[in-house]
PDB file of C-alpha atoms in Angstrom:
ATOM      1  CA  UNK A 130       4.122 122.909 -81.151  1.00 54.00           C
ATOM      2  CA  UNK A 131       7.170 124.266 -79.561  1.00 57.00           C
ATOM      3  CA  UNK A 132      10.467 121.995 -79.594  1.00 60.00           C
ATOM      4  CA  UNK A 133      10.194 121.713 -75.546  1.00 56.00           C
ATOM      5  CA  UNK A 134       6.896 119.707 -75.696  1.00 56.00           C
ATOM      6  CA  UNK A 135       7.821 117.933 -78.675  1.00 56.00           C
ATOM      7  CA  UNK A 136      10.659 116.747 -76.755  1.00 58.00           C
ATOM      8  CA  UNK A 137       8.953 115.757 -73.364  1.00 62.00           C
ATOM      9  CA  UNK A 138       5.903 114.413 -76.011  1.00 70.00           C
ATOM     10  CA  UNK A 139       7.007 110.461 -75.583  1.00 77.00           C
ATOM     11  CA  UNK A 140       5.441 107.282 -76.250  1.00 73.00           C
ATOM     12  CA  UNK A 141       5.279 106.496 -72.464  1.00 74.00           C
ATOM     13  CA  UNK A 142       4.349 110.066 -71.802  1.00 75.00           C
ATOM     14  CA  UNK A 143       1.449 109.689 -74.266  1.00 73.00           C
ATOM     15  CA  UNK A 144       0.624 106.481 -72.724  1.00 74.00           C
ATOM     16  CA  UNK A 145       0.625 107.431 -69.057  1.00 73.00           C
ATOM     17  CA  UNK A 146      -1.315 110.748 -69.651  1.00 74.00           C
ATOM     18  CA  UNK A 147      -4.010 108.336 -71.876  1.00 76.00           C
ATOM     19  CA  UNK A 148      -4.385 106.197 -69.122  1.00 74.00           C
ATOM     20  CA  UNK A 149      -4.897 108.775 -66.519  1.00 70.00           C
ATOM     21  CA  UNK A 150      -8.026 110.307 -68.699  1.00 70.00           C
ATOM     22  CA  UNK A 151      -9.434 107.145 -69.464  1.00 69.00           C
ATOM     23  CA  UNK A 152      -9.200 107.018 -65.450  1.00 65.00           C
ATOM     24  CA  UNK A 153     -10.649 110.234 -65.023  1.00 62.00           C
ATOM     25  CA  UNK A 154     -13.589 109.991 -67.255  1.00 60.00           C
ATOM     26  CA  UNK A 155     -14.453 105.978 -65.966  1.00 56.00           C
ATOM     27  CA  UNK A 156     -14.643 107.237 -62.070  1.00 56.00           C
ATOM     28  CA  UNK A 157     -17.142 109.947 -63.901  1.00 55.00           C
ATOM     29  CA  UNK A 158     -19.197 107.105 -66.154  1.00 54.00           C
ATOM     30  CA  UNK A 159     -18.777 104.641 -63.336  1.00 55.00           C
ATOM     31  CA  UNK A 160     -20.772 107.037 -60.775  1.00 55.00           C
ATOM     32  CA  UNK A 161     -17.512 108.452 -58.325  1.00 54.00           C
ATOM     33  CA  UNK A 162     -20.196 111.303 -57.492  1.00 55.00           C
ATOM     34  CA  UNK A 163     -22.185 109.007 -55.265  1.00 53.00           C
ATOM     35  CA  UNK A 164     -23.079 111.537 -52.297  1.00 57.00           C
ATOM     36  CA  UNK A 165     -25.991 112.222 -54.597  1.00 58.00           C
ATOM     37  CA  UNK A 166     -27.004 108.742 -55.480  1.00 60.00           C
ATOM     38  CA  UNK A 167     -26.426 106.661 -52.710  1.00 68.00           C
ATOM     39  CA  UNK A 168     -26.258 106.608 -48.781  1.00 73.00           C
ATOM     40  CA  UNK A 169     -25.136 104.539 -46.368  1.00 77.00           C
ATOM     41  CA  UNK A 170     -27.280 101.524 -45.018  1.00 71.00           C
ATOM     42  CA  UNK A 171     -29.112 101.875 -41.727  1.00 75.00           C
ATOM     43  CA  UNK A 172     -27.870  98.796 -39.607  1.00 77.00           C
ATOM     44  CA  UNK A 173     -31.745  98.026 -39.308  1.00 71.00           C
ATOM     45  CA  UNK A 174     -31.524  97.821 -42.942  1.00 66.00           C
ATOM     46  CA  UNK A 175     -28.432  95.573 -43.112  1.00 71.00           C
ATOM     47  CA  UNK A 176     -29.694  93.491 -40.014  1.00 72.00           C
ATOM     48  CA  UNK A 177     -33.116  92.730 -41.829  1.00 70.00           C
ATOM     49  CA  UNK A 178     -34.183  94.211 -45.355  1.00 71.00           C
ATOM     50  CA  UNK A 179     -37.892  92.995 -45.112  1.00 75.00           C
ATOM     51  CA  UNK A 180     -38.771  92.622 -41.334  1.00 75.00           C
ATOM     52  CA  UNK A 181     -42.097  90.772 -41.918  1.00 80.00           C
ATOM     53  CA  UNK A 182     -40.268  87.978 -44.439  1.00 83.00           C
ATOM     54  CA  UNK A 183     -40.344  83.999 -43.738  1.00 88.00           C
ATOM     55  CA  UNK A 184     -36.763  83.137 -43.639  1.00 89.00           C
ATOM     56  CA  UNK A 185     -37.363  79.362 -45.479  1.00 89.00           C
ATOM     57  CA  UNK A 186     -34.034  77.047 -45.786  1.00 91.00           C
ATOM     58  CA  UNK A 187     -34.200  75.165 -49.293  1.00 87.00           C
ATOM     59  CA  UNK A 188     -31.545  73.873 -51.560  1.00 85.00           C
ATOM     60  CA  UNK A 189     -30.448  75.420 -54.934  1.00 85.00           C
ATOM     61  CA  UNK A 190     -31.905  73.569 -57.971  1.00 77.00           C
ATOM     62  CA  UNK A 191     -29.408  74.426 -60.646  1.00 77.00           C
ATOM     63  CA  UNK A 192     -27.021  71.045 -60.176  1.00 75.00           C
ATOM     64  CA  UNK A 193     -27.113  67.828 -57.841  1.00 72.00           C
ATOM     65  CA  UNK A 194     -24.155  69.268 -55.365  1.00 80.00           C
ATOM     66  CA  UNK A 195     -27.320  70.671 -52.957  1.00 81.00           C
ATOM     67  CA  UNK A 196     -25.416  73.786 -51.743  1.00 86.00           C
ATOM     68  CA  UNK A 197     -28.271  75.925 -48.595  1.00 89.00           C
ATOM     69  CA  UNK A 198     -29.996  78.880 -49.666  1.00 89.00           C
ATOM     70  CA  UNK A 199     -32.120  80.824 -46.495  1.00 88.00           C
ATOM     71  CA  UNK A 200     -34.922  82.267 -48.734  1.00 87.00           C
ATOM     72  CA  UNK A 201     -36.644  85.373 -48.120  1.00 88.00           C
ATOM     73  CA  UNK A 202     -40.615  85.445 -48.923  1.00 88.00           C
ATOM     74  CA  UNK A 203     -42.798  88.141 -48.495  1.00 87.00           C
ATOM     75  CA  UNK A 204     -46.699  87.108 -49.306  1.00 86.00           C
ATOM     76  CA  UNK A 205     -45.634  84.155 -51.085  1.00 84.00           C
ATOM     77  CA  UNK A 206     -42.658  86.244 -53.474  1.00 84.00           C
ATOM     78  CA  UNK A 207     -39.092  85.392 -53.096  1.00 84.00           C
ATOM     79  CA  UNK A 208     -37.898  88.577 -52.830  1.00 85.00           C
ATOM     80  CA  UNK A 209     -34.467  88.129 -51.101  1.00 85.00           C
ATOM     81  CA  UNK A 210     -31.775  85.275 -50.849  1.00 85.00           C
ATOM     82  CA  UNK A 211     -28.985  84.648 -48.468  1.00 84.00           C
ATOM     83  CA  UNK A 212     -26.452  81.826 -48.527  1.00 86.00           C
ATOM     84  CA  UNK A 213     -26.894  79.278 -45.470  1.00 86.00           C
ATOM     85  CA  UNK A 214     -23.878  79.430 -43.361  1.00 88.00           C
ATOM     86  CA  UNK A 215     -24.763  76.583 -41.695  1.00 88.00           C
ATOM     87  CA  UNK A 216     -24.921  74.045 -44.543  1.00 87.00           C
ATOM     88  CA  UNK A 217     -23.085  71.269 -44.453  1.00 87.00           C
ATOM     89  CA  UNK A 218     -22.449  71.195 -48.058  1.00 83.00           C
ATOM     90  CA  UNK A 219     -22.225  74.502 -49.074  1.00 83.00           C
ATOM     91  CA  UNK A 220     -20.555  75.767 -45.720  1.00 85.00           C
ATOM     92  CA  UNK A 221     -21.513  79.059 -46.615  1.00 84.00           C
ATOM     93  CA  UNK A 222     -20.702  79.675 -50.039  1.00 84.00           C
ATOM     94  CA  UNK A 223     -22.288  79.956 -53.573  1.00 81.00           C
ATOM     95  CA  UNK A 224     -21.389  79.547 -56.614  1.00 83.00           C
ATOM     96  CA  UNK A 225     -22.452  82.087 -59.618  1.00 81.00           C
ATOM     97  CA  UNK A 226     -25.265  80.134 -60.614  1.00 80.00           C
ATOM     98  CA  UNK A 227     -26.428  79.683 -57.002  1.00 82.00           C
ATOM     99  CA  UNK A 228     -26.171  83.432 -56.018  1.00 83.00           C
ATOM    100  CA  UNK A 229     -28.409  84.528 -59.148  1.00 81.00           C
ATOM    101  CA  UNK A 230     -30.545  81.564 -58.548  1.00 81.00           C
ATOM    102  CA  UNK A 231     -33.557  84.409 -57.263  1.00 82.00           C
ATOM    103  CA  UNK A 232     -33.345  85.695 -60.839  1.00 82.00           C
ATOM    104  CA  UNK A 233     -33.923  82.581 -62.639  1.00 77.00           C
ATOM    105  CA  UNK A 234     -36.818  81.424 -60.167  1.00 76.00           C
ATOM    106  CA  UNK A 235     -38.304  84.675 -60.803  1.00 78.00           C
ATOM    107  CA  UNK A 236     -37.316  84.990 -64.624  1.00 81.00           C
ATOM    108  CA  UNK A 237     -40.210  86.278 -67.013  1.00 82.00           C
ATOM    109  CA  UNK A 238     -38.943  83.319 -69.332  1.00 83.00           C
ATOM    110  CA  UNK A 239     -39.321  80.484 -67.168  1.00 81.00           C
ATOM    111  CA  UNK A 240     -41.368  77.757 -68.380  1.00 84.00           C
ATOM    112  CA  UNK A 241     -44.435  77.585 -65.597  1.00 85.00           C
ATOM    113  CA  UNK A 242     -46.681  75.153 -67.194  1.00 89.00           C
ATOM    114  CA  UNK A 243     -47.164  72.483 -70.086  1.00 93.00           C
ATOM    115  CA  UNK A 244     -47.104  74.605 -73.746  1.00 93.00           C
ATOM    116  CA  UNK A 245     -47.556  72.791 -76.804  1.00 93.00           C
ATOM    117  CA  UNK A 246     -46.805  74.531 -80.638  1.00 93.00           C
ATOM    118  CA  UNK A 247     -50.398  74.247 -82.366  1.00 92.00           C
ATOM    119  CA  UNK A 248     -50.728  75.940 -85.524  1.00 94.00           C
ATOM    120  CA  UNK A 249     -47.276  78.250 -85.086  1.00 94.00           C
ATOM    121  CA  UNK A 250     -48.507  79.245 -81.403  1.00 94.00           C
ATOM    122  CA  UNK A 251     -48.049  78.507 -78.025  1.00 93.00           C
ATOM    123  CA  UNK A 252     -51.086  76.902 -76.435  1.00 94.00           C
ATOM    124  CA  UNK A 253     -51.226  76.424 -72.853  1.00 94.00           C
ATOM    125  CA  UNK A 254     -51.850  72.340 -71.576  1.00 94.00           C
ATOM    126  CA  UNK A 255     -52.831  71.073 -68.465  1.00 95.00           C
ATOM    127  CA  UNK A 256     -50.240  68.508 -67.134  1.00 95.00           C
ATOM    128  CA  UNK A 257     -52.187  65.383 -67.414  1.00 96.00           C
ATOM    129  CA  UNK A 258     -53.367  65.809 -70.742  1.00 96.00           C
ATOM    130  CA  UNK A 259     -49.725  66.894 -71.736  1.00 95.00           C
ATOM    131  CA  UNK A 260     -48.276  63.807 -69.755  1.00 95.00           C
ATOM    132  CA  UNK A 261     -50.725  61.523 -72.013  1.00 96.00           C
ATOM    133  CA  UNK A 262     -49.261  62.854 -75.176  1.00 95.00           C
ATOM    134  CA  UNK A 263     -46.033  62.543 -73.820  1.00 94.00           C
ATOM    135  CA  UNK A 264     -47.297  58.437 -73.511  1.00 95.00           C
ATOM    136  CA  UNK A 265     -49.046  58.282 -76.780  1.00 96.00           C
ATOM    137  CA  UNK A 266     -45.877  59.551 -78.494  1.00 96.00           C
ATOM    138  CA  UNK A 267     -43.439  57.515 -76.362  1.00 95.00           C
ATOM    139  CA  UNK A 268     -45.809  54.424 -77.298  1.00 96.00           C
ATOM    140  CA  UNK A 269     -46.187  55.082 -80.847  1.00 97.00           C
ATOM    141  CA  UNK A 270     -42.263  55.124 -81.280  1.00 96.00           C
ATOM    142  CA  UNK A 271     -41.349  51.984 -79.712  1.00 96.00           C
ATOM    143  CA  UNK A 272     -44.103  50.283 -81.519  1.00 97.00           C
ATOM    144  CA  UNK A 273     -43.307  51.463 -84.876  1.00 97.00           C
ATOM    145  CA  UNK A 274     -39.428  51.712 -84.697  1.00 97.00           C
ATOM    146  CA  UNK A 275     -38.722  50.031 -81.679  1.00 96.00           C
ATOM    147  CA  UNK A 276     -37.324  50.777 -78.271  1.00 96.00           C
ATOM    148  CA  UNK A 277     -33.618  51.634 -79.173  1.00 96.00           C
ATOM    149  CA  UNK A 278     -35.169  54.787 -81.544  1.00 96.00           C
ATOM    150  CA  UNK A 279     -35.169  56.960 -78.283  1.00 95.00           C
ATOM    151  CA  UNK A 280     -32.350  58.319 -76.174  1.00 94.00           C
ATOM    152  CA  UNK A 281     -32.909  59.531 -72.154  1.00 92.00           C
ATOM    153  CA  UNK A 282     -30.627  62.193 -71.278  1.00 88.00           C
ATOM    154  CA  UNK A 283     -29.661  62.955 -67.816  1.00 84.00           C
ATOM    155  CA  UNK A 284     -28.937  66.318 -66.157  1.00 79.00           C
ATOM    156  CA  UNK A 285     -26.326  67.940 -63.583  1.00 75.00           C
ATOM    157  CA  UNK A 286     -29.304  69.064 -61.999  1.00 73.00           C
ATOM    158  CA  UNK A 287     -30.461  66.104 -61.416  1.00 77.00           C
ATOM    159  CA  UNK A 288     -29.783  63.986 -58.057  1.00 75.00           C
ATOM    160  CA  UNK A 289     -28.599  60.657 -57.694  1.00 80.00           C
ATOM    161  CA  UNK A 290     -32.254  59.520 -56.425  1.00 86.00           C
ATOM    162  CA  UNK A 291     -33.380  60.783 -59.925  1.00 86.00           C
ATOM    163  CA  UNK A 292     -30.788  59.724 -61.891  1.00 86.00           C
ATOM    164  CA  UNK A 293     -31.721  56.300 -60.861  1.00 91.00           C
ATOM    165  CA  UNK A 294     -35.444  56.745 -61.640  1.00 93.00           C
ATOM    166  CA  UNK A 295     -34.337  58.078 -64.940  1.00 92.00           C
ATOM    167  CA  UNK A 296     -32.390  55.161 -65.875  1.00 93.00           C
ATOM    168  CA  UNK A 297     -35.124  52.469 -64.212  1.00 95.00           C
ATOM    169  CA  UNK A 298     -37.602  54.498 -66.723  1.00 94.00           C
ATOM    170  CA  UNK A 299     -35.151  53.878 -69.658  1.00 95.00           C
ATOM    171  CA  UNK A 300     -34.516  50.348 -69.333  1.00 95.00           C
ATOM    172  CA  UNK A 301     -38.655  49.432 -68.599  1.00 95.00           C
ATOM    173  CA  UNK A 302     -39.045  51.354 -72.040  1.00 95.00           C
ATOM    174  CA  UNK A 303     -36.612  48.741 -73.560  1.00 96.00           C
ATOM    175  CA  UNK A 304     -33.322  50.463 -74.316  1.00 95.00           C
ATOM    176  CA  UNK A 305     -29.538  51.149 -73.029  1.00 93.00           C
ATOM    177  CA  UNK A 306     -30.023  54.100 -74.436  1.00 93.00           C
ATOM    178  CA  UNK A 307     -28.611  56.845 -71.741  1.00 91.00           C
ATOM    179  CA  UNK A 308     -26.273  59.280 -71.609  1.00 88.00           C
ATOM    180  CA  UNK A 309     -25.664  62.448 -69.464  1.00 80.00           C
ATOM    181  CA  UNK A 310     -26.038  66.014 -70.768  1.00 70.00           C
ATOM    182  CA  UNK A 311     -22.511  66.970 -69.974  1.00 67.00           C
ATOM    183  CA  UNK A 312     -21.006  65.103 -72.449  1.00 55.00           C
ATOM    184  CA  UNK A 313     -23.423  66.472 -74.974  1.00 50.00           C
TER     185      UNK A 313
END
């Protein structure tokens, strides 16, 4: 190396010239060439992304604060979701749960009906007969080791309408035993 760059060759010049190629090659990773991947929406598009949807208003199920969600459904498929502006709760806004709340609803992991773990696999109930085990089990307990031997939990999700139900079901059974999952 000559004794010119060595001399310009500084810790902030090594910085600054580091951070200008990390720049460089993250506008290249990141997609900065987008004339050949992307164009600009048509304002039909914006306006209305699937013309022949139902527009349904519903509430967001992931806590008991009720924030609007206008759902899009197209032959019975959420396929779209738009906050409701005109909530009275929400006033227009979501929070990070709520505006991924399509993806959970639509999640290849969601439980969609009663399973129960016979023989190390899943088999699939129907909902009375898994309700009546539920009972059975329930009734066994209490009988054997007595009421207080189970805890109810509550959930965020939960609204106050069935957070009372929740609790009316716990003291019928016999116990005090409640408690909220956020304190879990």
């Amino acid at each position: 190396m000559s004794e010119a760059i060595k001399k310009r060759q500084t810790r902030r010049t090594f910085l600054k010239m580091t951070a200008l190629g990390s720049l460089a090659g993250a506008s290249v990773a990141l997609g900065a060439d987008t004339q050949k991947t992307m164009r600009q929406a048509s304002s039909q598009e914006i306006k209305e992304r699937y013309p022949q949807s139902k527009k349904v208003k519903t509430i967001c199920t992931h806590c008991s604060v009720g924030c609007g969600i206008v759902a899009e459904v197209v032959d019975g498929v959420w396929v779209r979701q738009e906050v409701a502006q005109d909530h009275p709760i929400s006033q227009g806004g979501h929070c990070c749960k709520g505006a991924d709340l399509i993806d959970r609803a639509r999640s290849e992991t969601r439980l969609r009906y009663p399973l129960e773990k016979q023989n190390g696999q899943w088999t699939r109930l129907k909902y009375d007969e898994a309700m009546d085990k539920i009972a059975a089990q329930l009734k066994q307990i209490r009988e054997e080791s007595g009421p207080d031997a189970v805890m109810f939990l509550g959930s965020a999700k939960c609204s106050n309408e069935q957070s009372y139900y929740i609790r009316k079901f716990a003291a019928f059974f016999g116990t005090n035993n409640i408690d909220h999952c956020a304190r879990v």
